[in-house]
Short mmCIF file of C-alpha atoms and ligand atoms in Angstrom, two decimals:
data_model
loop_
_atom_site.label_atom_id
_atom_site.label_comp_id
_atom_site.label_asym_id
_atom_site.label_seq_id
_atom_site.Cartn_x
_atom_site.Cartn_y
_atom_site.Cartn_z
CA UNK A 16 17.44 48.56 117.34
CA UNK A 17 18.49 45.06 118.42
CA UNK A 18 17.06 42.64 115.88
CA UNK A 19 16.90 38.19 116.42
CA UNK A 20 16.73 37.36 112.62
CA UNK A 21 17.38 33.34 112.71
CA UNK A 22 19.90 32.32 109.77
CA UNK A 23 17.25 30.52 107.96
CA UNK A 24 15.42 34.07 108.10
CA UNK A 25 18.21 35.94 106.65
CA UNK A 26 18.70 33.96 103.89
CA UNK A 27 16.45 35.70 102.19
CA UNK A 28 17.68 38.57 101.29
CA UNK A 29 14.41 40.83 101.41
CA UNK A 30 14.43 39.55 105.29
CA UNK A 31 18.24 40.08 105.21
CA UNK A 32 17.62 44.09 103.75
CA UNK A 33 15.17 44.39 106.17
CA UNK A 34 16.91 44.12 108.75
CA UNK A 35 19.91 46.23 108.01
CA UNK A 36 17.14 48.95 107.99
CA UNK A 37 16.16 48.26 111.08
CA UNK A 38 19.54 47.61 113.16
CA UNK A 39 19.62 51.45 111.93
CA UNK A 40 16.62 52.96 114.26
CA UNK A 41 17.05 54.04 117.49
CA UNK A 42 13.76 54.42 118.24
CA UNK A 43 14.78 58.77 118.98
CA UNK A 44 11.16 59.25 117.46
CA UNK A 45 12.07 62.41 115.66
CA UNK A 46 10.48 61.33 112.37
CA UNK A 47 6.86 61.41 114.17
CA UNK A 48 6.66 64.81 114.28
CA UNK A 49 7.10 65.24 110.71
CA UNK A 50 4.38 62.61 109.75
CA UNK A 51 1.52 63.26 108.64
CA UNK A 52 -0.47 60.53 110.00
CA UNK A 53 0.90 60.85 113.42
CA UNK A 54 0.15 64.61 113.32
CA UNK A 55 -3.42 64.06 111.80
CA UNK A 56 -4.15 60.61 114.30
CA UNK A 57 -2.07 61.16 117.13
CA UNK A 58 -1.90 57.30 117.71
CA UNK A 59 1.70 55.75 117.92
CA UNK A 60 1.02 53.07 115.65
CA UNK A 61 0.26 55.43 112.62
CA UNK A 62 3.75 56.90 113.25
CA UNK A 63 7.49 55.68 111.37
CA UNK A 64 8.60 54.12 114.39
CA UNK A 65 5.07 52.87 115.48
CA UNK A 66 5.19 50.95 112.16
CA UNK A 67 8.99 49.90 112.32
CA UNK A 68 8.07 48.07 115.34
CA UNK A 69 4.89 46.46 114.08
CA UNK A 70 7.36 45.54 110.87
CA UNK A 71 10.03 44.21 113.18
CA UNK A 72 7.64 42.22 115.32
CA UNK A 73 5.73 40.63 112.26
CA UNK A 74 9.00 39.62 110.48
CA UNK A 75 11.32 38.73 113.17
CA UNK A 76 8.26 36.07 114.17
CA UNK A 77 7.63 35.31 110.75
CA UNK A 78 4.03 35.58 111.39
CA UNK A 79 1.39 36.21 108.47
CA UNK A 80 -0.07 39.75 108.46
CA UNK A 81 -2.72 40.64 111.42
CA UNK A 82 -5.57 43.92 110.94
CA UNK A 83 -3.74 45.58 112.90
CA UNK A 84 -0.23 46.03 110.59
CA UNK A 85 -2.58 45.97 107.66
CA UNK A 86 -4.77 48.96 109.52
CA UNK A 87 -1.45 51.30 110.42
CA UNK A 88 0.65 50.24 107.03
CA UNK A 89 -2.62 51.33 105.26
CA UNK A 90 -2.71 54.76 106.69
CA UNK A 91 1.03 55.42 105.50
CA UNK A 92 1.32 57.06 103.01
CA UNK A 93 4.75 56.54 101.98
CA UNK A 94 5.20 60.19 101.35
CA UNK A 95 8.60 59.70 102.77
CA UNK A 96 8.89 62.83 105.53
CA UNK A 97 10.32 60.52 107.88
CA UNK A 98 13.23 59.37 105.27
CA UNK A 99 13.93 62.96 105.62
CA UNK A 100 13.54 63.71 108.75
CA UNK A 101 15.60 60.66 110.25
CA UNK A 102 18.83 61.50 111.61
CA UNK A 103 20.39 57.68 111.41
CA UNK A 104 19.05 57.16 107.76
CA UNK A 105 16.61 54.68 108.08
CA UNK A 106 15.92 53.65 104.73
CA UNK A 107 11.82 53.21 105.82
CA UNK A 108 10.67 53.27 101.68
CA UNK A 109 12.36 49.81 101.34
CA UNK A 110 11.22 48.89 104.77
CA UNK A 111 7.33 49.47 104.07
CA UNK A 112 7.83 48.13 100.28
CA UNK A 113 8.42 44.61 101.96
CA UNK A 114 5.66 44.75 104.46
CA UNK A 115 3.30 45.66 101.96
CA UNK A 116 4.46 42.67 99.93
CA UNK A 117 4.37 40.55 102.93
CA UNK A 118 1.01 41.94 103.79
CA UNK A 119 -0.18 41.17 100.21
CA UNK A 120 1.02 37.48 100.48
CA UNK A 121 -0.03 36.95 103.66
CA UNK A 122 -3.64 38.39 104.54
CA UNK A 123 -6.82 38.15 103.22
CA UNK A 124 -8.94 41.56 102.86
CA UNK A 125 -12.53 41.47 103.21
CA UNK A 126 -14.16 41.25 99.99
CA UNK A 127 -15.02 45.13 99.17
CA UNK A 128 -11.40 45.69 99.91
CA UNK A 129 -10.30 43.42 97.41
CA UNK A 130 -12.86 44.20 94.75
CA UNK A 131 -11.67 48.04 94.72
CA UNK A 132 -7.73 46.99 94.95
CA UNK A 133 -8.60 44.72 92.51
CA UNK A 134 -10.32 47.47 90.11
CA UNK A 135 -7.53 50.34 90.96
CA UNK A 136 -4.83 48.05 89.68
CA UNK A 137 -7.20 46.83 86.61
CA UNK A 138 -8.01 50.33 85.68
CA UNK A 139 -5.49 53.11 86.34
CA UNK A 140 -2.14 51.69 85.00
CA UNK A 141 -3.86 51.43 81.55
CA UNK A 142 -4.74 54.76 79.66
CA UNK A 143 -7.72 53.28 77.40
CA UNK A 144 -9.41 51.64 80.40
CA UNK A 145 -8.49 55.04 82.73
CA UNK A 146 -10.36 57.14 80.36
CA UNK A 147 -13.21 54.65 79.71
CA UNK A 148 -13.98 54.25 83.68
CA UNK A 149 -13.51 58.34 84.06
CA UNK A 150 -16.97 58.47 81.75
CA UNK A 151 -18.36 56.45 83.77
CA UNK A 152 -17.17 57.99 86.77
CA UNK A 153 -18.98 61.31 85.67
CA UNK A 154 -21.88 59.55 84.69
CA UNK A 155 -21.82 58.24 88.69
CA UNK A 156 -21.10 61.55 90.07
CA UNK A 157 -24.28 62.48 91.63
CA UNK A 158 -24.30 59.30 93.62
CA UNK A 159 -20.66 60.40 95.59
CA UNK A 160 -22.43 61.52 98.30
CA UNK A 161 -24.45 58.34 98.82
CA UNK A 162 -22.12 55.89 98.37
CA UNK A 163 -19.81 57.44 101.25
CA UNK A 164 -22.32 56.73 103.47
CA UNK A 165 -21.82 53.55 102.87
CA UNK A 166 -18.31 52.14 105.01
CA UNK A 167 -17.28 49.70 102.36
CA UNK A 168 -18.34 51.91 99.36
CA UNK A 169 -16.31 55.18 100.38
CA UNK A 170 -13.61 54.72 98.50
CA UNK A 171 -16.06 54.56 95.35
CA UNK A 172 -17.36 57.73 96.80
CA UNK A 173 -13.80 59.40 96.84
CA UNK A 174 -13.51 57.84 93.18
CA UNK A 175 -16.24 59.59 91.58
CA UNK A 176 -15.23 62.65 93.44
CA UNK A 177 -11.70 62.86 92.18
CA UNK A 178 -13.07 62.68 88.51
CA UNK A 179 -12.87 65.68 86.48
CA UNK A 180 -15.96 67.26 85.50
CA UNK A 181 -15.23 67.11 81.70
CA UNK A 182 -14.45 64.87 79.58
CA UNK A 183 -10.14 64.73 78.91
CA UNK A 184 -9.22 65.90 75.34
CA UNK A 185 -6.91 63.84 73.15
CA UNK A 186 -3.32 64.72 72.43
CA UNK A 187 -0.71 63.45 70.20
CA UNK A 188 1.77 63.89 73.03
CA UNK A 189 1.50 60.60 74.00
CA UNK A 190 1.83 59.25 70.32
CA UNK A 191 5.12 57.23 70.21
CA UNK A 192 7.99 58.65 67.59
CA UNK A 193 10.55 61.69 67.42
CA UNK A 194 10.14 65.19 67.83
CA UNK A 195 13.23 66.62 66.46
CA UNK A 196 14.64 69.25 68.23
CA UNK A 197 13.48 72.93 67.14
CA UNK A 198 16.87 74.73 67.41
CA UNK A 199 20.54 73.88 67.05
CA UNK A 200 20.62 70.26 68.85
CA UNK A 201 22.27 69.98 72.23
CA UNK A 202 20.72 66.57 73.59
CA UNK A 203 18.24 63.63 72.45
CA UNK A 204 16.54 62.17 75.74
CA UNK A 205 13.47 59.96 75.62
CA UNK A 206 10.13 60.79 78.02
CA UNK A 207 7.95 58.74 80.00
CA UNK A 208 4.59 59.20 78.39
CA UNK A 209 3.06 57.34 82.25
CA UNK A 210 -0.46 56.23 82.08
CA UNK A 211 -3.04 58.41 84.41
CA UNK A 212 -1.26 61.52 83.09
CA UNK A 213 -1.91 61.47 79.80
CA UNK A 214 -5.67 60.82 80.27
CA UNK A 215 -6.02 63.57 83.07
CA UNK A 216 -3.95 66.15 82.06
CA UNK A 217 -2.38 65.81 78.61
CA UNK A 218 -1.18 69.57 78.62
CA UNK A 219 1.82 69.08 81.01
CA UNK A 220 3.77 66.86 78.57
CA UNK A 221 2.80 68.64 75.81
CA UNK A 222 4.45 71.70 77.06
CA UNK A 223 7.27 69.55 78.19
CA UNK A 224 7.28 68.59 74.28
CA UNK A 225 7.35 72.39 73.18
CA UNK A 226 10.26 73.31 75.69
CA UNK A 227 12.65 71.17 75.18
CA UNK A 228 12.00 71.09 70.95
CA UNK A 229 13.02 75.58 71.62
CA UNK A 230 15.52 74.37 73.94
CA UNK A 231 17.41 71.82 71.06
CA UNK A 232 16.28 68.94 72.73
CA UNK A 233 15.28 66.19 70.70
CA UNK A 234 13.22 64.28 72.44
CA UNK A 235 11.49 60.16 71.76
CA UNK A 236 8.22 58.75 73.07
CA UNK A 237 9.61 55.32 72.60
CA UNK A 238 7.18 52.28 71.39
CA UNK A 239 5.74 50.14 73.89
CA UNK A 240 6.40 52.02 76.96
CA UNK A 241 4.03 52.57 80.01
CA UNK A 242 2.88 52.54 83.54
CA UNK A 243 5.87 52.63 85.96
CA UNK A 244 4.66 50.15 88.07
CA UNK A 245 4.57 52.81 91.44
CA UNK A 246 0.40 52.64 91.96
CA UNK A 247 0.59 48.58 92.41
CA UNK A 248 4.13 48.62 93.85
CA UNK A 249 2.24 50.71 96.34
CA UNK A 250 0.03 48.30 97.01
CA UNK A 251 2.77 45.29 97.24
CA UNK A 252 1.58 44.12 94.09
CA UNK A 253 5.40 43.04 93.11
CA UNK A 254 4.81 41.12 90.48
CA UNK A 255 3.01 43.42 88.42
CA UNK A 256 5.07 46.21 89.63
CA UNK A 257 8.44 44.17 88.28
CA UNK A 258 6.06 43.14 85.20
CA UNK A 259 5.90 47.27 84.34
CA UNK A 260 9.47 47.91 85.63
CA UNK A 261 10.91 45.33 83.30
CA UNK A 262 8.88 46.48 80.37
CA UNK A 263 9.80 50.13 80.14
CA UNK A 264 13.63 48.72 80.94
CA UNK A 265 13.38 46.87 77.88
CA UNK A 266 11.85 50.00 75.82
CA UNK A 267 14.16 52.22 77.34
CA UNK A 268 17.74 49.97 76.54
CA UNK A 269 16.79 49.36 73.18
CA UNK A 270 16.63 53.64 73.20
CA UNK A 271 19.93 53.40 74.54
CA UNK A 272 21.41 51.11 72.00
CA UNK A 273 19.87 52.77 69.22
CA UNK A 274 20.66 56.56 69.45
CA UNK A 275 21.77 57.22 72.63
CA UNK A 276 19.94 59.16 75.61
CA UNK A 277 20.85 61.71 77.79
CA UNK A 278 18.44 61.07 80.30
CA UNK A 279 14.81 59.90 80.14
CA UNK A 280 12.39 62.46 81.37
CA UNK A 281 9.44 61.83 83.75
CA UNK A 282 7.05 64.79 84.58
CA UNK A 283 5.28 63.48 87.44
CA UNK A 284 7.61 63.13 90.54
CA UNK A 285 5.53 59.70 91.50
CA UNK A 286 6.50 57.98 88.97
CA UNK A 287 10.04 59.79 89.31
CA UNK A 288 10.51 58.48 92.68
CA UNK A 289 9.78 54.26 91.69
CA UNK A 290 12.33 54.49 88.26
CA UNK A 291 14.62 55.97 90.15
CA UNK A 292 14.09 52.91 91.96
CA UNK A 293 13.96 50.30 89.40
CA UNK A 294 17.69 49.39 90.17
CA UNK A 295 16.56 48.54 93.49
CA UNK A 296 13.39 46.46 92.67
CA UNK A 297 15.63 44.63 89.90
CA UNK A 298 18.48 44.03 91.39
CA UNK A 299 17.97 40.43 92.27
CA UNK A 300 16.87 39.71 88.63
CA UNK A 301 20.17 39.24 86.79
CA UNK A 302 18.65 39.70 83.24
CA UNK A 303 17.48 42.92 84.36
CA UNK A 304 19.98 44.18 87.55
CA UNK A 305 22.37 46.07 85.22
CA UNK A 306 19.95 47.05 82.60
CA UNK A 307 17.49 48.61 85.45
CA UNK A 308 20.41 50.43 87.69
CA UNK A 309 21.54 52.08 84.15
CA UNK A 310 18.04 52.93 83.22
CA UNK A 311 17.72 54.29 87.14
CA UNK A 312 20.45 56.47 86.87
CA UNK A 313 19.67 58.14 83.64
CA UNK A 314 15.87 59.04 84.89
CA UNK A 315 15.65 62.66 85.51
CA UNK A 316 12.29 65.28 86.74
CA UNK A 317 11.90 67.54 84.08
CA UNK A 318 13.17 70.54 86.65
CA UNK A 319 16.64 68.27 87.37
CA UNK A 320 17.12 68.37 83.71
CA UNK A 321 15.87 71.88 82.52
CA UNK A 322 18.06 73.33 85.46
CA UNK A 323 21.21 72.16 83.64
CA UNK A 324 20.63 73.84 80.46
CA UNK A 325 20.88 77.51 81.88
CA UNK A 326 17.61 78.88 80.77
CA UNK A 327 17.97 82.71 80.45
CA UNK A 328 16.86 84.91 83.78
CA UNK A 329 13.32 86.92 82.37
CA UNK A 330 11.82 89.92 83.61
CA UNK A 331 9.66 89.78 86.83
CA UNK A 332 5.93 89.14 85.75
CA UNK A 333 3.66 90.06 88.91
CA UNK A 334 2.60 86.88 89.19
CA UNK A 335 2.40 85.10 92.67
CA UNK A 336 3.15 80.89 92.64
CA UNK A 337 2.64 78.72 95.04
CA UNK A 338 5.05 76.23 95.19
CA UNK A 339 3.71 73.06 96.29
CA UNK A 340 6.64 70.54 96.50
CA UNK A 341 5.36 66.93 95.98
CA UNK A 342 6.30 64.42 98.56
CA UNK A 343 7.77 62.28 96.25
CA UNK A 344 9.94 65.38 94.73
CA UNK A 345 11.01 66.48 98.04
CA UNK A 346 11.42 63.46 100.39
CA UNK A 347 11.72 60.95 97.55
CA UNK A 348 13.87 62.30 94.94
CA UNK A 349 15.00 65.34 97.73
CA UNK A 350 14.39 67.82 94.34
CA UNK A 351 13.72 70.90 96.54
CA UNK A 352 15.50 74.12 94.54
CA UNK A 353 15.00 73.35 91.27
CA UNK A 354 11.98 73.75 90.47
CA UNK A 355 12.06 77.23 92.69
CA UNK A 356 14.82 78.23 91.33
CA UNK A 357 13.57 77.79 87.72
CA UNK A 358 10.49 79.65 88.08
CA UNK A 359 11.87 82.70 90.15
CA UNK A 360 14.85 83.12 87.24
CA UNK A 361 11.48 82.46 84.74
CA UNK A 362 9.95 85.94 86.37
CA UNK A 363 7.84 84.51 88.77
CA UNK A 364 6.99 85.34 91.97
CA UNK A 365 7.54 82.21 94.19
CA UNK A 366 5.78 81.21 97.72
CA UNK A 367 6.20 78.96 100.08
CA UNK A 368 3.33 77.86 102.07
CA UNK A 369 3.81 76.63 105.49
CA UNK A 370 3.69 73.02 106.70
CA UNK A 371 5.24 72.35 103.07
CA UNK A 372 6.68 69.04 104.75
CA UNK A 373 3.60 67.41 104.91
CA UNK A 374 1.97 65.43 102.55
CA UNK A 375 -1.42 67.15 100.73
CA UNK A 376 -3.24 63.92 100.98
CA UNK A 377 -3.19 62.28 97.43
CA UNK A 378 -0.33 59.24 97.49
CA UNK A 379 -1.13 57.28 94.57
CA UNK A 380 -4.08 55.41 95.41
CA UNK A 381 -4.51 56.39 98.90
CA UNK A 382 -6.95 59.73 98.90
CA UNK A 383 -9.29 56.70 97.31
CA UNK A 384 -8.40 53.98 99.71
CA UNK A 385 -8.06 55.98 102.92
CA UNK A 386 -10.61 59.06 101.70
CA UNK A 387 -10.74 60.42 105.24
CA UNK A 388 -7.53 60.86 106.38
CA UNK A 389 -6.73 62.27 103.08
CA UNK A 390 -9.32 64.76 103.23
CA UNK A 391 -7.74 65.92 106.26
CA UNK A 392 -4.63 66.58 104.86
CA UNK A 393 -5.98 68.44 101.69
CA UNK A 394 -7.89 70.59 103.75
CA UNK A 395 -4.83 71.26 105.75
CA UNK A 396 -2.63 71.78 102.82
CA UNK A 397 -4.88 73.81 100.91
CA UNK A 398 -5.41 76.42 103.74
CA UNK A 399 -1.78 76.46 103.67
CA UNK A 400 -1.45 77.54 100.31
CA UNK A 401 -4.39 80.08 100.32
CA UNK A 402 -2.98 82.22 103.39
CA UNK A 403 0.37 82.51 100.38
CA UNK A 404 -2.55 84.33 98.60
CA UNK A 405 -1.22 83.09 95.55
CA UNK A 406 -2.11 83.59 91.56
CA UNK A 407 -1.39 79.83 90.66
CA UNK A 408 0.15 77.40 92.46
CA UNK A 409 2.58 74.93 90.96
CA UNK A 410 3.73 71.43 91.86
CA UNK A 411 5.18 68.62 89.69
CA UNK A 412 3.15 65.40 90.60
CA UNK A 413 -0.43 64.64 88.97
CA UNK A 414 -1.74 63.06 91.81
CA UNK A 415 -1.39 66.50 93.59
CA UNK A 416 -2.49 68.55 91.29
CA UNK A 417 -5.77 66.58 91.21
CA UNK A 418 -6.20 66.70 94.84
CA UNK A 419 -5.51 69.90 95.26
CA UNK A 420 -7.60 71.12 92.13
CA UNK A 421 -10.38 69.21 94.47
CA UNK A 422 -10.48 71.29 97.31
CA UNK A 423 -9.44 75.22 95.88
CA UNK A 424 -10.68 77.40 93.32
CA UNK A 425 -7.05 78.46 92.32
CA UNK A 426 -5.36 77.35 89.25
CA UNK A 427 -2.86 74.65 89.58
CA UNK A 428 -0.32 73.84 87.05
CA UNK A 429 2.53 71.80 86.35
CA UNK A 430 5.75 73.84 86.71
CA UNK A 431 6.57 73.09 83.67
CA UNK A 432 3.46 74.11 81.80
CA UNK A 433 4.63 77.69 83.69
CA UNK A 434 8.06 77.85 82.36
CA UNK A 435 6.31 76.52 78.80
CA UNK A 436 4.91 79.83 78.80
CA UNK A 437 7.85 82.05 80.16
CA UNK A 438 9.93 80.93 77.56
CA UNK A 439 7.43 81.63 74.68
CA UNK A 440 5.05 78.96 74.75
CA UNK A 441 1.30 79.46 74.65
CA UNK A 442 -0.46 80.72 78.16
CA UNK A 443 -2.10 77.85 79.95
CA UNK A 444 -5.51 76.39 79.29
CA UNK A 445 -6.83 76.94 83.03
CA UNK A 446 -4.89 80.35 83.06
CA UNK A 447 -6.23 81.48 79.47
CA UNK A 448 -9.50 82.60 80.97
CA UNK A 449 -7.59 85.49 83.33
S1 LIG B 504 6.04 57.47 104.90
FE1 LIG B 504 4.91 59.31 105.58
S2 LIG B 504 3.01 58.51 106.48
FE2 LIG B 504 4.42 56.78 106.29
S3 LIG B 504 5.45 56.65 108.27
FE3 LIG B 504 6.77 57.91 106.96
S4 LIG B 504 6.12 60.02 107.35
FE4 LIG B 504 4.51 58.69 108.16
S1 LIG B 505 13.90 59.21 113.35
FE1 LIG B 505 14.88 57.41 112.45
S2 LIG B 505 16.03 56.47 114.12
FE2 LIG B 505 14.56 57.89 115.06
S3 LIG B 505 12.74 56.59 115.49
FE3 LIG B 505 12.40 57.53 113.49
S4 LIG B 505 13.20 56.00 112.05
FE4 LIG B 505 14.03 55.44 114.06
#
């Protein structure tokens, strides 16, 4: 794509990245039919290189956001398909990270917009506060239904919809300090504790925990760490984002420097996908460029780790698991066997539903910000996974399983909380009941 980028412009070297990424397109329009908005809207703008071109035209001009960028950047997800799907690598993540920052510094929402924006990124990066507003959210719970009727309240609709029913338990997981390893130790690595996790599902790190203490893995939850930044750097909040990237750079160095780590774990493929990225975000920082790239490139998914520690192949166990593969696993971090592979050699019967491509809807913040389009997609996915006819499905991504969970009666599970139990850990919490 032909690009007029004054000098002045590319000074700058966001502008300057930018448009590397977009000399790249040429506009072949394969990536539309592998995203999900274009396949759920059918409108050109809500495709990749609908939105490149909006992108282009806003930046090349220089011109302040419009509603109409802000309406089709909105309805992205980022869930990445068309990173995959693109033939002449157009790197679209870093593409949309800058018009959502431009889009942030440039337009004004209306006021209900900003008030919930305002509240996610208030809220959800902080545990305490995350479990404090889920009370109230099940104290609110009856009122859903009325408040989607509403335009400008749906996305407090979707809220209280998306809260669990009961009230989370408390778990020393989280609890910084170091759990030695349980057998003859073969690595020390530290693990990303995260912040909505913890508070919705405390189990998966907890059998994360138990697994790699059999497995001689000695593992920290290191003082001080916490959100990775990904649910305001979606919202091109940078400053904040680069506020929580810098942070857990700091906690995770002085790890480093102290006892050495192998890698540091991360259990939800969201936040996977954004510290993987943190050498990208920091790079113009130089306090931070070389401490971020090294913490980048010693973040691992649990799956990318366990696979290199040869687990031992188990008998089959006539159980049927369908794998869903989180977008930000398979298109962001382009994990696709590993997790498979590790259940099937665990004994379990794996399945892949159809359409597994597509995103099931969740995307950080977006099944609250964009509830219908979302909905869409979850019903979509989850009629995918039912025709499997599955016992459990798995996926490795919170925000998944708790969109999913939403709109199926079958278990879902954290792959890890399945392998947990193959290798001789206790059976499941919302599996113990079968
Ligand atoms: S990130 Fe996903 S939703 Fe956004 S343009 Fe690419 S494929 Fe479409
Ligand atoms: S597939 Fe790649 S090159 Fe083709 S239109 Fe989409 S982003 Fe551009």
């Amino acid at each position: 794509m032909q690009t007029s980028f004054t000098p002045a412009q590319l000074a700058d070297p966001q502008v300057a990245e930018s448009e590397k990424i977009l000399r790249r397109c040429v506009h072949c329009g394969f990536c539309t039919a592998t995203c999900p908005t274009y396949v759920t809207l059918g409108n050109e703008l809500d495709s990749p290189r609908g939105r490149i071109y909006l992108i282009k035209d806003m930046l090349e001009n220089g011109r302040p956001a419009d509603e109409e960028v802000v309406t089709h950047i909105d309805r992205c997800l980022s869930c990445l398909a068309c990173v995959t799907t693109c033939p002449s690598g157009v790197d679209y993540m870093h593409l949309v990270d800058h018009a959502r920052i431009h889009i942030e510094n440039t337009y004004r929402r209306s006021l209900p917009d900003r008030l919930i924006r305002n509240l996610l990124a208030a809220v959800l990066p902080y545990p305490a506060r995350f479990r404090t507003a889920l009370g109230f959210a099940r104290l609110g719970r009856p009122f859903a239904a009325l408040l989607k009727r509403v335009p400008a309240l749906k996305p407090l609709g979707a809220m209280l919809d998306l809260a669990p029913k009961s009230a989370a338990r408390f778990s020393d997981a989280a609890k910084p300090g170091t759990r030695p390893a349980g057998a003859q130790k073969r690595g020390r690595v530290a693990i990303l504790s995260g912040c909505a996790q913890p508070v919705l599902d405390p189990g998966i790190n907890e059998a994360t925990l138990r697994l790699l203490a059999r497995l001689g893995i000695e593992v920290v939850v290191p003082e001080g760490e916490g959100c990775c930044g990904a649910l305001v750097h979606h919202m091109g909040r940078e400053g904040e984002a680069l506020d929580f990237a810098r942070r857990n750079v700091d906690v995770w160095t002085r790890e480093i420097e102290k006892g050495g780590l192998d890698a540091i774990i991360i259990t939800a493929s969201g936040c996977g996908t954004t510290i993987k990225d943190y050498g990208h975000m920091l790079r113009l920082d130089p306090a931070y460029a070389e401490k971020a790239a090294r913490v980048s490139g010693l973040a691992r998914d649990i799956t990318e780790y366990l696979v290199g520690l040869d687990l031992p192949k188990l008998e089959p166990r006539r159980l049927n698991v369908a794998y869903h593969s989180a977008c930000s696993m398979q298109h962001g971090q382009k994990i696709t066997m590993a997790p498979k592979n590790l259940l099937k050699a665990a004994g379990f019967t794996v399945r892949d539903p159809a359409e597994g491509h597509l995103c099931c809807g969740s995307a950080g913040t977006y099944n609250i910000l964009q509830p219908e389009i979302s909905a869409q997609l979850k019903a979509r996915k989850v009629k995918n996974i039912e025709a499997t006819k599955p016992d459990v499905i798995a996926t490795g991504n919170i925000g998944c399983i708790t969109q999913i969970a939403s709109g199926t009666a079958i278990p879902i599970l954290h792959t890890v909380e399945l392998l947990d139990w193959a290798y001789g850990g206790p059976k499941p919490e919302k599996l113990a009941a079968g």
